[in-house]
mmCIF file with all atom_site columns, C-alpha atoms in Angstrom:
data_model
loop_
_atom_site.group_PDB
_atom_site.id
_atom_site.type_symbol
_atom_site.label_atom_id
_atom_site.label_alt_id
_atom_site.label_comp_id
_atom_site.label_asym_id
_atom_site.label_entity_id
_atom_site.label_seq_id
_atom_site.pdbx_PDB_ins_code
_atom_site.Cartn_x
_atom_site.Cartn_y
_atom_site.Cartn_z
_atom_site.occupancy
_atom_site.B_iso_or_equiv
_atom_site.pdbx_formal_charge
_atom_site.auth_seq_id
_atom_site.auth_comp_id
_atom_site.auth_asym_id
_atom_site.auth_atom_id
_atom_site.pdbx_PDB_model_num
ATOM 1   C CA . UNK G 1 1   ? -16.515 -12.027 34.057  1.00 71.00 ? 1   UNK G CA 1
ATOM 2   C CA . UNK G 1 2   ? -17.279 -8.178  32.578  1.00 78.00 ? 2   UNK G CA 1
ATOM 3   C CA . UNK G 1 3   ? -13.499 -7.734  32.269  1.00 79.00 ? 3   UNK G CA 1
ATOM 4   C CA . UNK G 1 4   ? -12.924 -10.361 30.698  1.00 76.00 ? 4   UNK G CA 1
ATOM 5   C CA . UNK G 1 5   ? -15.498 -9.814  28.392  1.00 72.00 ? 5   UNK G CA 1
ATOM 6   C CA . UNK G 1 6   ? -13.721 -5.965  28.175  1.00 73.00 ? 6   UNK G CA 1
ATOM 7   C CA . UNK G 1 7   ? -10.141 -6.846  27.430  1.00 71.00 ? 7   UNK G CA 1
ATOM 8   C CA . UNK G 1 8   ? -12.064 -9.254  24.683  1.00 68.00 ? 8   UNK G CA 1
ATOM 9   C CA . UNK G 1 9   ? -13.371 -6.570  23.017  1.00 64.00 ? 9   UNK G CA 1
ATOM 10  C CA . UNK G 1 10  ? -10.631 -3.889  23.347  1.00 67.00 ? 10  UNK G CA 1
ATOM 11  C CA . UNK G 1 11  ? -8.835  -6.340  21.273  1.00 65.00 ? 11  UNK G CA 1
ATOM 12  C CA . UNK G 1 12  ? -7.386  -4.687  18.296  1.00 59.00 ? 12  UNK G CA 1
ATOM 13  C CA . UNK G 1 13  ? -8.263  -7.637  16.298  1.00 68.00 ? 13  UNK G CA 1
ATOM 14  C CA . UNK G 1 14  ? -11.996 -7.525  17.365  1.00 69.00 ? 14  UNK G CA 1
ATOM 15  C CA . UNK G 1 15  ? -12.763 -4.493  17.332  1.00 67.00 ? 15  UNK G CA 1
ATOM 16  C CA . UNK G 1 16  ? -11.107 -4.030  13.870  1.00 69.00 ? 16  UNK G CA 1
ATOM 17  C CA . UNK G 1 17  ? -13.117 -7.175  12.445  1.00 73.00 ? 17  UNK G CA 1
ATOM 18  C CA . UNK G 1 18  ? -16.642 -5.759  14.042  1.00 74.00 ? 18  UNK G CA 1
ATOM 19  C CA . UNK G 1 19  ? -15.567 -1.803  12.076  1.00 71.00 ? 19  UNK G CA 1
ATOM 20  C CA . UNK G 1 20  ? -14.519 -2.799  8.566   1.00 70.00 ? 20  UNK G CA 1
ATOM 21  C CA . UNK G 1 21  ? -18.249 -5.429  8.548   1.00 78.00 ? 21  UNK G CA 1
ATOM 22  C CA . UNK G 1 22  ? -20.107 -2.826  10.166  1.00 76.00 ? 22  UNK G CA 1
ATOM 23  C CA . UNK G 1 23  ? -18.803 0.002   8.356   1.00 71.00 ? 23  UNK G CA 1
ATOM 24  C CA . UNK G 1 24  ? -17.852 -1.642  4.901   1.00 72.00 ? 24  UNK G CA 1
ATOM 25  C CA . UNK G 1 25  ? -21.870 -2.792  4.968   1.00 78.00 ? 25  UNK G CA 1
ATOM 26  C CA . UNK G 1 26  ? -23.225 0.160   4.921   1.00 76.00 ? 26  UNK G CA 1
ATOM 27  C CA . UNK G 1 27  ? -20.545 2.332   3.065   1.00 74.00 ? 27  UNK G CA 1
ATOM 28  C CA . UNK G 1 28  ? -20.723 0.505   0.105   1.00 75.00 ? 28  UNK G CA 1
ATOM 29  C CA . UNK G 1 29  ? -23.600 0.554   -0.363  1.00 79.00 ? 29  UNK G CA 1
ATOM 30  C CA . UNK G 1 30  ? -23.735 4.302   0.006   1.00 78.00 ? 30  UNK G CA 1
ATOM 31  C CA . UNK G 1 31  ? -20.764 4.415   -2.673  1.00 76.00 ? 31  UNK G CA 1
ATOM 32  C CA . UNK G 1 32  ? -22.281 2.136   -5.312  1.00 76.00 ? 32  UNK G CA 1
ATOM 33  C CA . UNK G 1 33  ? -25.749 4.386   -5.062  1.00 81.00 ? 33  UNK G CA 1
ATOM 34  C CA . UNK G 1 34  ? -23.699 7.895   -6.130  1.00 79.00 ? 34  UNK G CA 1
ATOM 35  C CA . UNK G 1 35  ? -21.059 6.172   -8.399  1.00 75.00 ? 35  UNK G CA 1
ATOM 36  C CA . UNK G 1 36  ? -24.643 4.348   -10.174 1.00 76.00 ? 36  UNK G CA 1
ATOM 37  C CA . UNK G 1 37  ? -25.609 7.862   -10.450 1.00 81.00 ? 37  UNK G CA 1
ATOM 38  C CA . UNK G 1 38  ? -22.825 10.007  -11.202 1.00 81.00 ? 38  UNK G CA 1
ATOM 39  C CA . UNK G 1 39  ? -19.998 8.092   -12.482 1.00 76.00 ? 39  UNK G CA 1
ATOM 40  C CA . UNK G 1 40  ? -21.868 5.734   -14.753 1.00 74.00 ? 40  UNK G CA 1
ATOM 41  C CA . UNK G 1 41  ? -23.960 8.478   -16.448 1.00 79.00 ? 41  UNK G CA 1
ATOM 42  C CA . UNK G 1 42  ? -20.484 10.104  -17.523 1.00 78.00 ? 42  UNK G CA 1
ATOM 43  C CA . UNK G 1 43  ? -19.411 6.427   -19.029 1.00 74.00 ? 43  UNK G CA 1
ATOM 44  C CA . UNK G 1 44  ? -22.557 6.672   -21.033 1.00 74.00 ? 44  UNK G CA 1
ATOM 45  C CA . UNK G 1 45  ? -21.855 10.400  -22.191 1.00 77.00 ? 45  UNK G CA 1
ATOM 46  C CA . UNK G 1 46  ? -19.335 8.704   -23.863 1.00 76.00 ? 46  UNK G CA 1
ATOM 47  C CA . UNK G 1 47  ? -20.544 5.196   -24.826 1.00 72.00 ? 47  UNK G CA 1
ATOM 48  C CA . UNK G 1 48  ? -24.330 3.500   -25.672 1.00 71.00 ? 48  UNK G CA 1
ATOM 49  C CA . UNK G 1 49  ? -25.886 1.372   -23.108 1.00 71.00 ? 49  UNK G CA 1
ATOM 50  C CA . UNK G 1 50  ? -26.001 -2.199  -24.849 1.00 70.00 ? 50  UNK G CA 1
ATOM 51  C CA . UNK G 1 51  ? -29.595 -2.471  -25.773 1.00 70.00 ? 51  UNK G CA 1
ATOM 52  C CA . UNK G 1 52  ? -29.841 -6.354  -24.419 1.00 74.00 ? 52  UNK G CA 1
ATOM 53  C CA . UNK G 1 53  ? -27.797 -5.929  -20.983 1.00 71.00 ? 53  UNK G CA 1
ATOM 54  C CA . UNK G 1 54  ? -28.062 -2.003  -20.056 1.00 71.00 ? 54  UNK G CA 1
ATOM 55  C CA . UNK G 1 55  ? -23.947 -2.487  -19.816 1.00 73.00 ? 55  UNK G CA 1
ATOM 56  C CA . UNK G 1 56  ? -22.534 0.527   -20.220 1.00 73.00 ? 56  UNK G CA 1
ATOM 57  C CA . UNK G 1 57  ? -18.710 0.360   -22.307 1.00 74.00 ? 57  UNK G CA 1
ATOM 58  C CA . UNK G 1 58  ? -16.842 -0.284  -25.849 1.00 78.00 ? 58  UNK G CA 1
ATOM 59  C CA . UNK G 1 59  ? -18.808 -2.344  -27.553 1.00 79.00 ? 59  UNK G CA 1
ATOM 60  C CA . UNK G 1 60  ? -17.275 -4.777  -30.370 1.00 81.00 ? 60  UNK G CA 1
ATOM 61  C CA . UNK G 1 61  ? -18.195 -6.993  -33.480 1.00 83.00 ? 61  UNK G CA 1
ATOM 62  C CA . UNK G 1 62  ? -17.607 -10.605 -31.997 1.00 82.00 ? 62  UNK G CA 1
ATOM 63  C CA . UNK G 1 63  ? -15.793 -13.397 -33.741 1.00 85.00 ? 63  UNK G CA 1
ATOM 64  C CA . UNK G 1 64  ? -19.352 -14.650 -35.122 1.00 85.00 ? 64  UNK G CA 1
ATOM 65  C CA . UNK G 1 65  ? -21.002 -11.929 -35.480 1.00 83.00 ? 65  UNK G CA 1
ATOM 66  C CA . UNK G 1 66  ? -22.942 -10.444 -32.033 1.00 83.00 ? 66  UNK G CA 1
ATOM 67  C CA . UNK G 1 67  ? -22.063 -7.834  -29.757 1.00 80.00 ? 67  UNK G CA 1
ATOM 68  C CA . UNK G 1 68  ? -20.099 -7.438  -27.554 1.00 79.00 ? 68  UNK G CA 1
ATOM 69  C CA . UNK G 1 69  ? -19.927 -5.082  -24.773 1.00 78.00 ? 69  UNK G CA 1
ATOM 70  C CA . UNK G 1 70  ? -17.421 -4.592  -22.116 1.00 79.00 ? 70  UNK G CA 1
ATOM 71  C CA . UNK G 1 71  ? -18.668 -3.401  -19.017 1.00 78.00 ? 71  UNK G CA 1
ATOM 72  C CA . UNK G 1 72  ? -17.112 -0.299  -17.424 1.00 76.00 ? 72  UNK G CA 1
ATOM 73  C CA . UNK G 1 73  ? -19.244 0.900   -15.669 1.00 73.00 ? 73  UNK G CA 1
ATOM 74  C CA . UNK G 1 74  ? -19.766 -2.108  -13.160 1.00 74.00 ? 74  UNK G CA 1
ATOM 75  C CA . UNK G 1 75  ? -15.972 -2.405  -13.167 1.00 79.00 ? 75  UNK G CA 1
ATOM 76  C CA . UNK G 1 76  ? -15.896 1.335   -12.709 1.00 77.00 ? 76  UNK G CA 1
ATOM 77  C CA . UNK G 1 77  ? -18.192 1.560   -9.709  1.00 75.00 ? 77  UNK G CA 1
ATOM 78  C CA . UNK G 1 78  ? -16.286 -1.728  -7.761  1.00 78.00 ? 78  UNK G CA 1
ATOM 79  C CA . UNK G 1 79  ? -13.160 -0.268  -7.646  1.00 82.00 ? 79  UNK G CA 1
ATOM 80  C CA . UNK G 1 80  ? -14.045 3.162   -6.902  1.00 80.00 ? 80  UNK G CA 1
ATOM 81  C CA . UNK G 1 81  ? -16.320 1.157   -3.997  1.00 76.00 ? 81  UNK G CA 1
ATOM 82  C CA . UNK G 1 82  ? -13.574 -0.707  -2.504  1.00 79.00 ? 82  UNK G CA 1
ATOM 83  C CA . UNK G 1 83  ? -11.072 1.788   -2.770  1.00 83.00 ? 83  UNK G CA 1
ATOM 84  C CA . UNK G 1 84  ? -13.411 4.773   -0.738  1.00 80.00 ? 84  UNK G CA 1
ATOM 85  C CA . UNK G 1 85  ? -14.547 2.233   1.864   1.00 77.00 ? 85  UNK G CA 1
ATOM 86  C CA . UNK G 1 86  ? -10.895 1.372   2.427   1.00 79.00 ? 86  UNK G CA 1
ATOM 87  C CA . UNK G 1 87  ? -9.716  4.546   3.132   1.00 84.00 ? 87  UNK G CA 1
ATOM 88  C CA . UNK G 1 88  ? -12.730 5.864   4.927   1.00 80.00 ? 88  UNK G CA 1
ATOM 89  C CA . UNK G 1 89  ? -12.442 2.382   7.060   1.00 76.00 ? 89  UNK G CA 1
ATOM 90  C CA . UNK G 1 90  ? -8.771  3.688   7.768   1.00 83.00 ? 90  UNK G CA 1
ATOM 91  C CA . UNK G 1 91  ? -9.329  6.982   8.247   1.00 85.00 ? 91  UNK G CA 1
ATOM 92  C CA . UNK G 1 92  ? -12.583 6.758   10.657  1.00 80.00 ? 92  UNK G CA 1
ATOM 93  C CA . UNK G 1 93  ? -11.433 3.518   12.605  1.00 76.00 ? 93  UNK G CA 1
ATOM 94  C CA . UNK G 1 94  ? -8.244  2.476   12.521  1.00 80.00 ? 94  UNK G CA 1
ATOM 95  C CA . UNK G 1 95  ? -5.740  5.334   12.653  1.00 86.00 ? 95  UNK G CA 1
ATOM 96  C CA . UNK G 1 96  ? -8.017  6.603   15.942  1.00 85.00 ? 96  UNK G CA 1
ATOM 97  C CA . UNK G 1 97  ? -7.376  3.262   17.081  1.00 81.00 ? 97  UNK G CA 1
ATOM 98  C CA . UNK G 1 98  ? -3.898  2.832   16.802  1.00 85.00 ? 98  UNK G CA 1
ATOM 99  C CA . UNK G 1 99  ? -3.383  6.334   18.846  1.00 89.00 ? 99  UNK G CA 1
ATOM 100 C CA . UNK G 1 100 ? -5.661  5.070   21.287  1.00 84.00 ? 100 UNK G CA 1
ATOM 101 C CA . UNK G 1 101 ? -3.300  1.745   21.310  1.00 83.00 ? 101 UNK G CA 1
ATOM 102 C CA . UNK G 1 102 ? 0.127   3.996   21.955  1.00 85.00 ? 102 UNK G CA 1
ATOM 103 C CA . UNK G 1 103 ? -1.928  6.077   24.491  1.00 86.00 ? 103 UNK G CA 1
ATOM 104 C CA . UNK G 1 104 ? -2.794  3.123   26.021  1.00 82.00 ? 104 UNK G CA 1
ATOM 105 C CA . UNK G 1 105 ? 1.183   1.937   25.941  1.00 81.00 ? 105 UNK G CA 1
ATOM 106 C CA . UNK G 1 106 ? 2.559   5.120   26.432  1.00 83.00 ? 106 UNK G CA 1
ATOM 107 C CA . UNK G 1 107 ? 0.645   5.319   29.770  1.00 83.00 ? 107 UNK G CA 1
ATOM 108 C CA . UNK G 1 108 ? 1.648   1.280   30.793  1.00 81.00 ? 108 UNK G CA 1
ATOM 109 C CA . UNK G 1 109 ? 4.986   2.865   30.408  1.00 77.00 ? 109 UNK G CA 1
ATOM 110 C CA . UNK G 1 110 ? 5.955   0.610   26.840  1.00 62.00 ? 110 UNK G CA 1
ATOM 111 C CA . UNK G 1 111 ? 8.347   2.723   24.761  1.00 59.00 ? 111 UNK G CA 1
ATOM 112 C CA . UNK G 1 112 ? 9.516   0.822   21.487  1.00 58.00 ? 112 UNK G CA 1
ATOM 113 C CA . UNK G 1 113 ? 12.416  2.378   20.104  1.00 62.00 ? 113 UNK G CA 1
ATOM 114 C CA . UNK G 1 114 ? 13.673  2.125   16.774  1.00 65.00 ? 114 UNK G CA 1
ATOM 115 C CA . UNK G 1 115 ? 16.589  0.169   15.032  1.00 69.00 ? 115 UNK G CA 1
ATOM 116 C CA . UNK G 1 116 ? 19.070  3.542   14.165  1.00 79.00 ? 116 UNK G CA 1
ATOM 117 C CA . UNK G 1 117 ? 20.309  2.409   11.145  1.00 80.00 ? 117 UNK G CA 1
ATOM 118 C CA . UNK G 1 118 ? 24.281  3.193   10.760  1.00 82.00 ? 118 UNK G CA 1
ATOM 119 C CA . UNK G 1 119 ? 25.150  5.894   8.820   1.00 86.00 ? 119 UNK G CA 1
ATOM 120 C CA . UNK G 1 120 ? 27.010  5.510   5.224   1.00 88.00 ? 120 UNK G CA 1
ATOM 121 C CA . UNK G 1 121 ? 29.944  6.553   6.929   1.00 89.00 ? 121 UNK G CA 1
ATOM 122 C CA . UNK G 1 122 ? 29.829  5.245   9.619   1.00 88.00 ? 122 UNK G CA 1
ATOM 123 C CA . UNK G 1 123 ? 29.567  1.795   7.275   1.00 87.00 ? 123 UNK G CA 1
ATOM 124 C CA . UNK G 1 124 ? 32.995  2.681   6.049   1.00 90.00 ? 124 UNK G CA 1
ATOM 125 C CA . UNK G 1 125 ? 34.726  3.773   8.770   1.00 92.00 ? 125 UNK G CA 1
ATOM 126 C CA . UNK G 1 126 ? 33.247  -0.785  9.923   1.00 90.00 ? 126 UNK G CA 1
ATOM 127 C CA . UNK G 1 127 ? 34.724  -1.865  6.418   1.00 90.00 ? 127 UNK G CA 1
ATOM 128 C CA . UNK G 1 128 ? 37.906  -0.585  7.002   1.00 91.00 ? 128 UNK G CA 1
ATOM 129 C CA . UNK G 1 129 ? 38.664  -1.737  10.137  1.00 91.00 ? 129 UNK G CA 1
ATOM 130 C CA . UNK G 1 130 ? 36.859  -5.024  9.007   1.00 90.00 ? 130 UNK G CA 1
ATOM 131 C CA . UNK G 1 131 ? 40.179  -5.496  6.120   1.00 89.00 ? 131 UNK G CA 1
ATOM 132 C CA . UNK G 1 132 ? 42.778  -3.787  8.045   1.00 90.00 ? 132 UNK G CA 1
ATOM 133 C CA . UNK G 1 133 ? 41.696  -6.744  10.981  1.00 89.00 ? 133 UNK G CA 1
ATOM 134 C CA . UNK G 1 134 ? 42.370  -9.280  8.174   1.00 88.00 ? 134 UNK G CA 1
ATOM 135 C CA . UNK G 1 135 ? 45.197  -7.866  6.856   1.00 82.00 ? 135 UNK G CA 1
ATOM 136 C CA . UNK G 1 136 ? 44.249  -7.483  3.654   1.00 63.00 ? 136 UNK G CA 1
ATOM 137 C CA . UNK G 1 137 ? 44.315  -3.594  2.759   1.00 52.00 ? 137 UNK G CA 1
ATOM 138 C CA . UNK G 1 138 ? 44.868  -3.114  -0.421  1.00 57.00 ? 138 UNK G CA 1
ATOM 139 C CA . UNK G 1 139 ? 47.666  -2.035  -1.272  1.00 55.00 ? 139 UNK G CA 1
ATOM 140 C CA . UNK G 1 140 ? 48.610  1.992   -2.536  1.00 54.00 ? 140 UNK G CA 1
ATOM 141 C CA . UNK G 1 141 ? 47.823  2.252   -5.982  1.00 54.00 ? 141 UNK G CA 1
ATOM 142 C CA . UNK G 1 142 ? 50.853  2.046   -8.055  1.00 53.00 ? 142 UNK G CA 1
ATOM 143 C CA . UNK G 1 143 ? 51.842  4.485   -10.940 1.00 52.00 ? 143 UNK G CA 1
ATOM 144 C CA . UNK G 1 144 ? 51.734  3.016   -14.533 1.00 55.00 ? 144 UNK G CA 1
ATOM 145 C CA . UNK G 1 145 ? 53.502  3.752   -17.544 1.00 53.00 ? 145 UNK G CA 1
ATOM 146 C CA . UNK G 1 146 ? 51.908  6.536   -19.655 1.00 56.00 ? 146 UNK G CA 1
ATOM 147 C CA . UNK G 1 147 ? 54.863  5.271   -22.005 1.00 58.00 ? 147 UNK G CA 1
ATOM 148 C CA . UNK G 1 148 ? 53.326  2.845   -24.690 1.00 58.00 ? 148 UNK G CA 1
ATOM 149 C CA . UNK G 1 149 ? 55.316  -0.731  -25.254 1.00 59.00 ? 149 UNK G CA 1
ATOM 150 C CA . UNK G 1 150 ? 57.852  -0.370  -26.991 1.00 58.00 ? 150 UNK G CA 1
ATOM 151 C CA . UNK G 1 151 ? 57.565  -2.964  -30.482 1.00 61.00 ? 151 UNK G CA 1
ATOM 152 C CA . UNK G 1 152 ? 59.735  -6.513  -30.231 1.00 59.00 ? 152 UNK G CA 1
ATOM 153 C CA . UNK G 1 153 ? 62.000  -7.789  -32.141 1.00 59.00 ? 153 UNK G CA 1
#
């Protein structure tokens, strides 16, 4: 029973999912705080915050005369948080897990061979051989006359 549980836990997809949920949630709060503390004030240097919503970004007058603010601070916070969390989860958990799986496969004697693609020269030789087999090898080029055609009367 314990071995079955160990096999279940050591499956890559279960560990990847658990790691992504736990670390992603914790790291998101950290990244959001950093972006809110550093990036948003940098944006505020260029744009005044909207007094009604507190959103930071460019403001325009709408069709009905109201002020419309595009909240760049929130957008940048979400983008930076996503990429930072994804990078950390990948580097800290996915890469080591893949290396561990490779070592386990090497211990088990499983070797993956990459498919070797033929070189350009090998492809040309294959094409030539196929053309010769079909009997449709191109005829040697004939020399064209360089004289202009004579006018007909």
